[in-house]
Structure formats: C-alpha cells, structure tokens
Amino acid sequence: MEKLLISADTILPVSSDPIKDGALVVSGGKIEDIGNASVLRGKYRRVKEHSLGSGTLLPGFINAHTHLELGWIKKKVGNFKGFTSWLQQIIKAKKEGVTNQEIQESVADGIKAQIESGVTTVGEISSYGGLDIPILKHSGLRTILFREAVDSKEGMMDFDTFKTSSLYEERLFPHAPYSCSPGLLEKTLNSHRKSNRPLGIHLAESKEEIEFVNRKANAIENEIFPLIDKKSFKRKKADTPFGYLKSMGFFDHGGVTTVHMVQVSSEEIKEIENLDIGIVLCPRSNLFLQVGIPPLREYSRLKRVGVGTDGLSSNYNLDFFEELRVLHLLYSEALGREASYETIYSATLGGAGALFLEDRIGSIEIGKEADLIFLNSKDDFNNPYLSVVSSTNENLELVMVRGNILYSKKTISSKN
Ligand code: MCF
Ligand code: FE
C-alpha cells in the first residue's frame, strides 16, 4: 500500500489550530502523521510527496442530511404557502408516481453535486426501497443510508438487518412524529436498542408539528392525513416535539440524530447538552419552507451539531458551499460576531458528531480516515476559516475519501 505525503500552505485540522506550511501522511486510507512540511519530509524521505501549494487542506464536508433520490420532485414544487402546503405538494407528487430511472438519475446528479462541492460523506434518506444504494456504493462517497419509516410502509420495513462496509452503513429513520404512530416509533426504538445503531428523525421542524403533539386542531391532521387516507392515531399529549419523543424514552440510550430542531426551547437545549443527541441544521431548507431559524446561539455550545442541504424538495440546489454561506450569515447574526469557525466546525467535526462518526472522520488527526479536500482559495481573509466559507466549487481541487481520490483538477495518482 503506497504511502503519500501531502503538503499544503495551510492545513485546517479543525480539532486543533491551523498549520502553516503543513503536511500529512496518508497510509492505508488513514492519516498516519501530520505536522510541519519540512519536518515530515525529513521523517518520510522515501515517501512520494504531492505538493498542493497555495490553498487550504481540510477535512471533507459532511452533508449530514439530504434526499438525493428526491431530485426529480423539484419540478413539482412551487407557490406553496408554509410547511403544510409544501408537504401537500410533496405527497401529491409522490402519489402521482415517478419512474425508477428518474430516481436513479436524481441520485447520480445529486452525487455529482456533492463531490463537486467538497462533500465526502452524505446522510441520505432512502424511501424508494434502496434504488439509491448501488449508485451511492459505486460513487466512492462515504454514506450513511437512513431507511425511512412511515406508517404506510410499516409492513414492508426490515427492522433487524443492517448492511455495513468500510464506506457504507445503514440505519433507520422514522420520518417524523406526525408520520409515525407511537407503535412504529417504538419498533424503531427497540431495533435501535437491540442493534446499537444510531437512529435519525426529522424533529421540531414546524409550528404545525408543535400543534400536532399538543393535540390541538392542526393542519397536519386536517389537511395531510385525508390526502393519504390516514386516520388519526392515539398518542400522548406533549408540549413540544422534543418532549413528545422524550416521554417515549426515545433519548434514553443516546445515538439519535435529530434533523431541523427549529422549534426547540432554551430549557430543552440545556437538557440536550446532557444527552447524547446529534442535531443536523438545514438552514436553507428551513427558510425555503418558512419554518423559521434554529436557535443557533444556544446550539453553538453543543458538539454534535452538523449541517445538511436537505433535498431538492426544499432547496435551490445541493451545493454545500452555498449552504455554508447561509449558515455563516445566520450564525454570525446569532452570535453577534463573525462565525466562520462554528460554520466549518458544523460542516466537518460537528457533522461527524451529529452522525456519531467522530471517531473515524470529521477532523485531520492521526488514526482518522483520510477524507480530505483541498481548496486553492488564497488567504484573502486573515481568518482561514472565513476563506473556506467564501470559497466556491471553482476553488475545489481535490476530493479524497479514505485515501482514494474522487475528484482532482490536477493529475495525482494515489490508490490504497
Ligand atoms: O426535511 C424535509 C422537510 N421535512 C420532512 N420531510 C422531507 C423533507 N424533505 C423531503 N422530505 C420527504 C420525506 O422524506 O417528504 C416526504 C418524505 O418522504 C413526506 S411524506 C411523509
Ligand atoms: Fe429532510
């Protein structure tokens, strides 16, 4: 297995301070060493060097929540008024049907957009029986494949078997409190306990979801349920979506990735701090669906906070740089200061934490897997994190997953 020494003007390990004139050694898909370039050149004399030059080498981005398979639905969305009206459009579109080919093309286009915007890991929500799986496996992207559970598909769900390989892992994803009865949530929870695999769920996204768990008259039951011939189901009354799941013991074992978390109170965030919960922010999706802005000031205290583009069902595109720019503006406004570190943290180590992968990816550290990107953006800003936030896909020169190059503007050879 060939070792490779990679040097760059600036390295952002994320878990530690930036390194000027840095280098790292990749061996067997992992990071074997990191430090000053001339020191490492002396230590690894026989190892081939790849010099990236002027720019920034950092951990690959983690798009912790997306629906690549829903790219085709973009054509069917528009002129909606709020969350429920959007959900009606999505449900109608899914009911009208789509060909397998359209889904597969959506996944392939989505993967291309990921790699071209520096994403090395995706948290993909899969609701079409795994049509996305072979395409993702073939792509070389690291994938957490969340199998979406909703009441209407309960009979078809497999709660017991989960495929995994070095770059691929399956988990369960009960869609949301309003689309999964307590019985289905219980089943996913039992599977989570038995298998020890993290779970994911869309949670605390809209005001309508709060009304749903309050058991007040609500638009979800009044306008969405009839569309899918769904009867109201018995459930406990709760003040908030987070409280609703908590009362079921959903967070007792840790390992739950919650997506959106817009409608969350300060008291709940204090509780979350002591529980092993991941949070994935989808800032553009939240604005697109008019559900509000998550409490970013409070979230900046937490470790397991990542970011996702969500799907083309609720976004203009899947460009991760564009997502980061919006997150940066919102974070800076919420914190009352420039927040590029928090933004890049969410895009890398925070995303790894949100998906419970921080032991393997998310930062450049010895022993972690070599998921790396290089941006040729000059240090226009004196803050290297801000230079990354201000980059676009035009600046991307290298995308590496576990030591394998998925994208390179120059010709580099490295295979492990
Ligand atoms: O994350 C967003 C907004 N919240 C909920 N659902 C979805 C989102 N993007 C796509 N969806 C899908 C979901 O996966 O919409 C469908 C599901 O297949 C709604 S039907 C329960
Ligand atoms: Fe989503």
Tab-separated table of N, CA and C and ligand atoms in Angstrom, residues 65-67 125 173 202 259-260 282 285 310-311 314, ligand 2:
chain	number	residue	atom	x	y	z
A	65	HIS	N	-27.540	15.554	6.124
A	65	HIS	CA	-28.945	15.213	5.823
A	65	HIS	C	-29.317	15.651	4.412
A	66	THR	N	-29.667	14.680	3.591
A	66	THR	CA	-30.103	15.003	2.235
A	66	THR	C	-31.065	13.923	1.736
A	67	HIS	N	-31.764	14.239	0.663
A	67	HIS	CA	-32.644	13.262	-0.001
A	67	HIS	C	-32.233	13.295	-1.473
A	125	ILE	N	-31.416	10.024	2.985
A	125	ILE	CA	-32.700	9.429	3.378
A	125	ILE	C	-33.226	8.646	2.196
A	173	PHE	N	-34.650	5.457	9.967
A	173	PHE	CA	-35.045	6.867	10.036
A	173	PHE	C	-36.568	6.978	10.064
A	202	HIS	N	-36.650	13.415	11.477
A	202	HIS	CA	-36.957	14.851	11.312
A	202	HIS	C	-37.698	15.276	12.583
A	259	VAL	N	-33.061	15.955	13.019
A	259	VAL	CA	-32.858	16.851	11.875
A	259	VAL	C	-33.842	18.025	11.959
A	260	HIS	N	-33.343	19.214	11.782
A	260	HIS	CA	-34.049	20.511	11.797
A	260	HIS	C	-33.967	21.178	13.166
A	282	CYS	N	-30.538	22.472	8.844
A	282	CYS	CA	-30.745	22.589	7.391
A	282	CYS	C	-31.225	24.016	7.127
A	285	SER	N	-33.185	24.932	3.846
A	285	SER	CA	-34.473	24.236	3.802
A	285	SER	C	-35.470	24.917	4.738
A	310	ASP	N	-30.533	19.113	3.030
A	310	ASP	CA	-31.852	18.550	2.797
A	310	ASP	C	-31.929	18.211	1.296
A	311	GLY	N	-33.126	17.965	0.771
A	311	GLY	CA	-33.200	17.550	-0.636
A	311	GLY	C	-33.573	18.690	-1.564
A	314	SER	N	-36.664	20.857	-1.020
A	314	SER	CA	-36.768	22.058	-0.193
A	314	SER	C	-35.500	22.918	-0.280
B	2	FE	FE	-35.309	16.071	5.149
